[in-house]
Amino acid sequence: MHMPETDNFKPLDRRLSVAPMMEWTDRHFRYFLRLISRQTLLYTEMVHARAVVNGDRERLLGFSGCEHPLALQLGGSEASVLADAAAIAQEWGYDEVNLNVGCPSDRVQSGRFGACLMREPDTVAACVAAMQDRVDIPVTIKCRIGVDEQDSDQALAAFVDTVSRAGCRHFIVHARKAWLKGLSPKENREKPPLNYERVERLAAEFPGLEIAINGGIGGLDQAEAFLKQFHGVMIGRAACSNPWLLAEADGRIFKRNTAPESRTAVALAYADYCADMHQAGVPRSMLLRNIHGLFQGVPGARQWRRTLSESMSGKLAPDAIIHRALDAVPATDAA
C-alpha cells in the first residue's frame, strides 16, 4: 500500500481553507490548488466512514505529499466506525479529521448523517469523543446555522455547546440553514439566505472556541475582513470558478512569500503531474475537469476553456491538451 510522505502533526493554520466539495476537491484538483497556494488548508471530498474502513483506501484516501496541510472530511453517525476511520486517516498522514454535519442531500439523510445530525447534538458529541479517543490529530465539525424549523441562535449555541463539551474546539459554520425537504443540494447552497450575523454572535458567545465562517465568500478582500472576527474563513465555489484568487493568499493571509510565478507556470507544472497520473491510469477527464477557471477574469480565458473542452474529443494526452490550451492564451495575459 502506498503511504504518502508527510510532515504533518504540526499546529494547523486555519486562517484560510478551501471547502470540501463533492466532485471538485479530489486529489487532482487539490494538487492543482497547491500549485497556486502553498499555505491554504485543503479538504477532501466527503467520504463515508464505512467506505474508509471497508473500501479501497488507496482510491479513497491516496494523496500527494505536497497537499499538506490536508484534512479528511468524513460522513457518518456511528461513533465506533467513525473512530476506526479517523484512526486510519491518521495512519495515512492526514492533518485533521472533519465530521460533516452540514450536507443536506437526500442520500446523506437516508444514511442518517450530514445536516440532519444537527438535530442530534448528543450523537455528534459521542462521535467526536470516540474519534478523539483514537487520534492525536484535531477532530473538527462543519455544520450549518440551522436545519428546517430548528433555526435560532439558541439552537445553534446549544448544538455547539454540547459538541464542544465532548472536546471539539474548531467549528466551521456555513452561514445558511439547510432545508432537508424541498430543496436540492445546489439550492441549499444558494436559496437559504446568508446570516453572517448569527455566526458572529456564536463566535462572541464562545470565545474559547475556534469558529470559522463559510458561505458566499467570494475573494480575499472579504476573507480578510472576516478574519477580524473569526479564527478562519473557508472559501467554496469561488475557488472552483476562479482558483487564481488563491494566488495572493500566501502573502496576504499567511504573510509567506510562496506565491506562484504565473498562471502559465502553474499550468505547466500541472501538465507534468497529469503526464505522470495519466501514465498511471488516471482518465483525462478526472485530471482536466476542474482546471477550466485558471485564466478566469483575464483575456484568453475563453480560449483556454474552449481548447480544453474541444481537445477532450480527440486522443491527446492530458499534458498535451494543457500545452495546446496554453498556446491559445495570449502570452501577455498568461502571467
XYZ file of C-alpha atoms in Angstrom:
335
model
C 0.000 0.000 0.000
C 1.286 3.431 -0.932
C 1.775 5.666 2.064
C 2.476 9.311 1.192
C 5.373 11.116 2.755
C 4.215 13.595 5.339
C 5.469 16.314 7.640
C 2.160 16.634 9.434
C 1.160 16.787 13.108
C 2.202 20.441 13.240
C -0.252 23.028 14.539
C -2.611 23.903 11.706
C -3.016 27.449 10.487
C -6.713 27.573 9.638
C -6.982 31.223 8.675
C -7.948 30.260 5.113
C -9.216 26.965 3.743
C -10.983 25.560 0.694
C -14.231 23.774 1.441
C -14.803 20.058 0.905
C -16.911 19.810 -2.271
C -18.221 16.666 -3.903
C -16.914 16.111 -7.443
C -14.498 19.018 -7.010
C -11.932 18.603 -4.252
C -10.486 15.281 -5.343
C -6.747 14.681 -5.118
C -6.067 16.097 -8.584
C -7.833 19.403 -8.007
C -6.140 19.670 -4.616
C -2.731 19.178 -6.276
C -3.676 21.897 -8.761
C -4.694 24.267 -5.944
C -1.493 23.530 -4.052
C 0.454 24.846 -7.042
C -1.370 28.152 -6.516
C -1.267 28.385 -2.710
C 1.212 26.555 -0.508
C -0.406 27.576 2.783
C -4.202 27.330 2.373
C -5.711 24.387 4.248
C -7.310 21.909 1.823
C -10.135 19.431 2.428
C -11.055 16.219 0.671
C -14.475 15.446 -0.682
C -16.688 13.877 1.963
C -16.007 10.147 2.342
C -18.319 7.899 4.318
C -16.593 6.371 7.329
C -17.716 2.850 6.388
C -16.099 3.241 2.966
C -12.819 4.224 4.637
C -12.957 1.177 6.899
C -14.066 -1.367 4.286
C -13.226 0.118 0.893
C -10.289 0.751 -1.427
C -8.187 3.055 0.720
C -5.714 3.984 -1.981
C -8.560 5.185 -4.183
C -10.395 6.923 -1.345
C -7.526 8.313 0.715
C -4.476 8.499 -1.544
C -2.862 11.913 -1.951
C 0.414 13.573 -2.865
C 2.666 14.647 -0.036
C 2.690 18.244 -1.271
C -1.027 18.562 -0.490
C -0.363 19.260 3.198
C -1.915 20.852 5.149
C -4.766 18.481 4.321
C -7.928 17.423 6.146
C -10.144 14.403 5.517
C -13.880 15.034 5.764
C -15.895 12.063 6.980
C -19.602 11.350 6.866
C -21.355 9.048 9.283
C -23.139 8.791 12.608
C -21.803 5.547 14.106
C -19.239 6.502 16.720
C -17.223 3.263 16.565
C -16.998 3.310 12.755
C -16.028 6.974 12.711
C -13.361 6.268 15.323
C -11.914 3.496 13.154
C -11.983 5.759 10.093
C -10.298 8.587 11.996
C -7.525 6.245 13.118
C -6.998 5.157 9.517
C -6.880 8.800 8.412
C -4.149 9.497 10.942
C -2.194 6.450 9.765
C -2.416 7.759 6.207
C -0.961 11.100 7.218
C -3.927 13.467 7.246
C -3.545 16.590 9.367
C -7.158 16.798 10.544
C -10.394 14.826 10.520
C -13.584 16.781 9.937
C -17.112 15.461 10.535
C -19.762 16.588 8.067
C -22.824 17.919 9.855
C -23.951 20.157 7.019
C -24.686 18.225 3.821
C -28.450 18.268 3.066
C -28.749 15.723 0.221
C -31.421 13.005 0.294
C -28.768 10.284 0.058
C -26.970 11.676 3.076
C -30.189 12.000 5.068
C -31.211 8.432 4.274
C -27.903 7.317 5.761
C -28.533 9.457 8.862
C -25.584 11.757 8.549
C -24.894 15.262 7.317
C -27.140 18.190 8.230
C -29.845 16.049 9.831
C -27.383 15.405 12.680
C -27.801 18.998 13.825
C -30.995 17.683 15.419
C -28.919 15.151 17.363
C -26.139 17.024 19.195
C -25.655 14.169 21.664
C -24.987 11.778 18.774
C -22.462 14.185 17.270
C -20.798 14.635 20.650
C -20.475 10.869 21.067
C -18.911 10.608 17.617
C -16.424 13.376 18.377
C -15.464 11.797 21.690
C -14.930 8.385 20.096
C -12.762 9.826 17.325
C -10.679 11.905 19.702
C -10.032 8.861 21.850
C -8.345 7.225 18.848
C -6.306 10.013 17.271
C -3.862 12.775 18.081
C -4.806 14.960 15.119
C -7.623 17.518 15.510
C -11.251 16.428 15.115
C -13.393 19.292 13.797
C -17.012 19.912 12.798
C -18.528 21.550 9.718
C -22.163 22.472 10.242
C -24.939 24.846 9.200
C -26.524 27.626 11.255
C -29.718 25.586 11.464
C -31.890 22.969 9.826
C -35.566 23.216 8.831
C -37.555 24.770 11.710
C -34.537 24.475 14.045
C -33.451 27.971 13.128
C -32.375 30.165 16.041
C -29.310 31.482 17.805
C -30.261 29.410 20.826
C -30.458 26.122 18.913
C -27.096 26.696 17.207
C -25.459 27.650 20.511
C -26.909 24.575 22.221
C -25.524 22.340 19.450
C -22.053 23.885 19.666
C -22.070 23.795 23.453
C -22.937 20.079 23.544
C -20.364 19.093 20.936
C -17.622 21.294 22.390
C -18.082 19.611 25.762
C -17.042 16.384 24.026
C -13.748 18.026 23.110
C -14.261 19.671 19.713
C -12.528 23.061 19.640
C -12.944 24.064 15.990
C -16.275 24.595 14.200
C -16.661 25.641 10.564
C -20.101 27.190 10.200
C -21.811 27.548 6.833
C -23.865 30.694 7.367
C -27.025 29.266 5.786
C -29.512 26.897 7.289
C -30.402 23.698 5.417
C -33.862 22.742 4.235
C -33.943 18.956 4.281
C -37.141 18.768 2.243
C -37.987 20.700 -0.882
C -34.549 21.996 -1.861
C -31.776 20.256 -3.785
C -28.185 20.368 -2.510
C -27.449 23.070 -5.118
C -30.457 25.110 -3.982
C -29.344 24.663 -0.369
C -26.088 26.390 -1.307
C -27.922 29.364 -2.795
C -31.531 29.875 -1.653
C -31.482 29.952 2.153
C -30.335 33.490 2.981
C -26.891 34.043 4.385
C -26.885 35.020 8.050
C -23.337 36.035 8.912
C -24.596 37.878 11.979
C -25.668 34.616 13.637
C -22.176 33.212 13.210
C -20.723 36.436 14.616
C -22.921 36.101 17.685
C -21.898 32.459 18.052
C -18.208 33.386 17.998
C -18.815 36.076 20.608
C -20.673 33.599 22.834
C -17.878 31.017 22.656
C -14.601 32.968 22.759
C -12.709 29.861 23.852
C -13.552 28.015 20.642
C -12.202 28.490 17.129
C -15.073 29.491 14.857
C -14.531 29.666 11.085
C -17.096 31.071 8.676
C -18.167 29.636 5.311
C -20.785 30.536 2.732
C -20.867 33.028 -0.134
C -17.300 34.270 0.374
C -16.041 35.421 -2.983
C -12.475 36.597 -2.511
C -9.593 37.612 -0.289
C -10.905 41.108 0.476
C -13.960 39.579 2.112
C -11.845 36.889 3.764
C -9.500 39.450 5.318
C -12.461 41.409 6.662
C -13.943 38.283 8.266
C -10.615 37.352 9.836
C -11.013 40.358 12.114
C -13.927 38.499 13.721
C -13.279 34.801 13.134
C -10.422 32.356 13.551
C -10.787 31.153 9.974
C -12.508 31.667 6.642
C -13.492 28.843 4.290
C -13.933 29.598 0.581
C -16.021 27.232 -1.548
C -17.311 27.671 -5.092
C -15.318 30.840 -5.684
C -12.125 28.762 -5.554
C -13.588 26.477 -8.215
C -14.675 29.146 -10.669
C -11.603 31.320 -10.095
C -8.801 29.319 -8.432
C -6.275 32.076 -9.143
C -7.867 34.132 -6.368
C -5.728 31.984 -4.040
C -2.520 33.209 -5.693
C -2.267 36.126 -3.265
C -3.383 34.137 -0.237
C 0.061 33.112 0.959
C 1.250 36.696 1.085
C -1.916 38.477 2.195
C -3.313 35.952 4.678
C -0.303 33.917 5.837
C 2.469 36.523 5.328
C 4.560 33.975 3.446
C 6.464 34.632 0.235
C 5.353 31.471 -1.568
C 3.140 32.852 -4.338
C 3.296 31.174 -7.775
C 5.171 32.848 -10.588
C 2.287 32.941 -13.061
C -0.766 31.117 -14.330
C 1.389 29.674 -17.097
C 3.874 28.277 -14.585
C 1.021 26.615 -12.694
C -0.394 25.144 -15.906
C 2.987 23.759 -16.944
C 3.621 22.218 -13.534
C 0.176 20.659 -13.568
C 0.797 19.319 -17.081
C 3.821 17.427 -15.731
C 1.651 15.996 -12.948
C -1.016 14.980 -15.474
C 1.552 13.159 -17.581
C 2.553 11.017 -14.603
C -1.008 10.408 -13.449
C -2.266 9.539 -16.929
C 0.567 7.058 -17.354
C -0.579 5.518 -14.054
C -4.066 5.057 -15.489
C -5.985 8.148 -14.355
C -8.528 9.204 -17.034
C -8.027 12.528 -18.785
C -11.439 13.728 -17.658
C -10.530 13.283 -13.995
C -7.348 15.278 -14.439
C -8.737 18.156 -16.500
C -12.333 18.596 -15.358
C -11.683 21.192 -12.656
C -8.951 23.435 -14.075
C -11.059 25.446 -16.529
C -11.110 28.505 -14.264
C -7.345 29.094 -14.160
C -7.474 32.100 -16.511
C -10.798 33.427 -15.238
C -11.020 37.194 -15.461
C -8.199 37.793 -17.946
C -8.138 37.958 -21.750
C -7.644 34.449 -23.092
C -9.896 32.740 -20.533
C -12.459 31.776 -23.165
C -9.791 30.339 -25.473
C -8.317 28.341 -22.590
C -11.676 26.837 -21.619
C -12.739 26.148 -25.193
C -9.468 24.442 -26.105
C -9.586 22.239 -23.022
C -13.150 21.179 -23.836
C -12.705 20.667 -27.561
C -9.469 18.718 -27.180
C -11.172 16.126 -24.991
C -12.849 14.593 -28.050
C -9.504 13.570 -29.544
C -6.766 11.276 -28.351
C -4.284 13.778 -26.965
C -2.734 13.047 -23.587
C -3.822 15.463 -20.829
C -0.452 17.210 -20.675
C -0.582 17.793 -24.430
C -4.089 19.213 -24.081
C -2.846 21.695 -21.478
C 0.026 22.758 -23.739
C -2.426 23.227 -26.628
C -4.717 25.306 -24.415
C -1.775 27.455 -23.290
C -0.888 28.118 -26.921
C -4.377 29.615 -27.323
C -3.824 32.107 -24.485
C -2.151 35.427 -25.416
C 1.346 35.420 -23.949
C 0.936 38.886 -22.443
C -2.071 37.652 -20.472
C -0.578 34.384 -19.217
C 1.037 35.871 -16.101
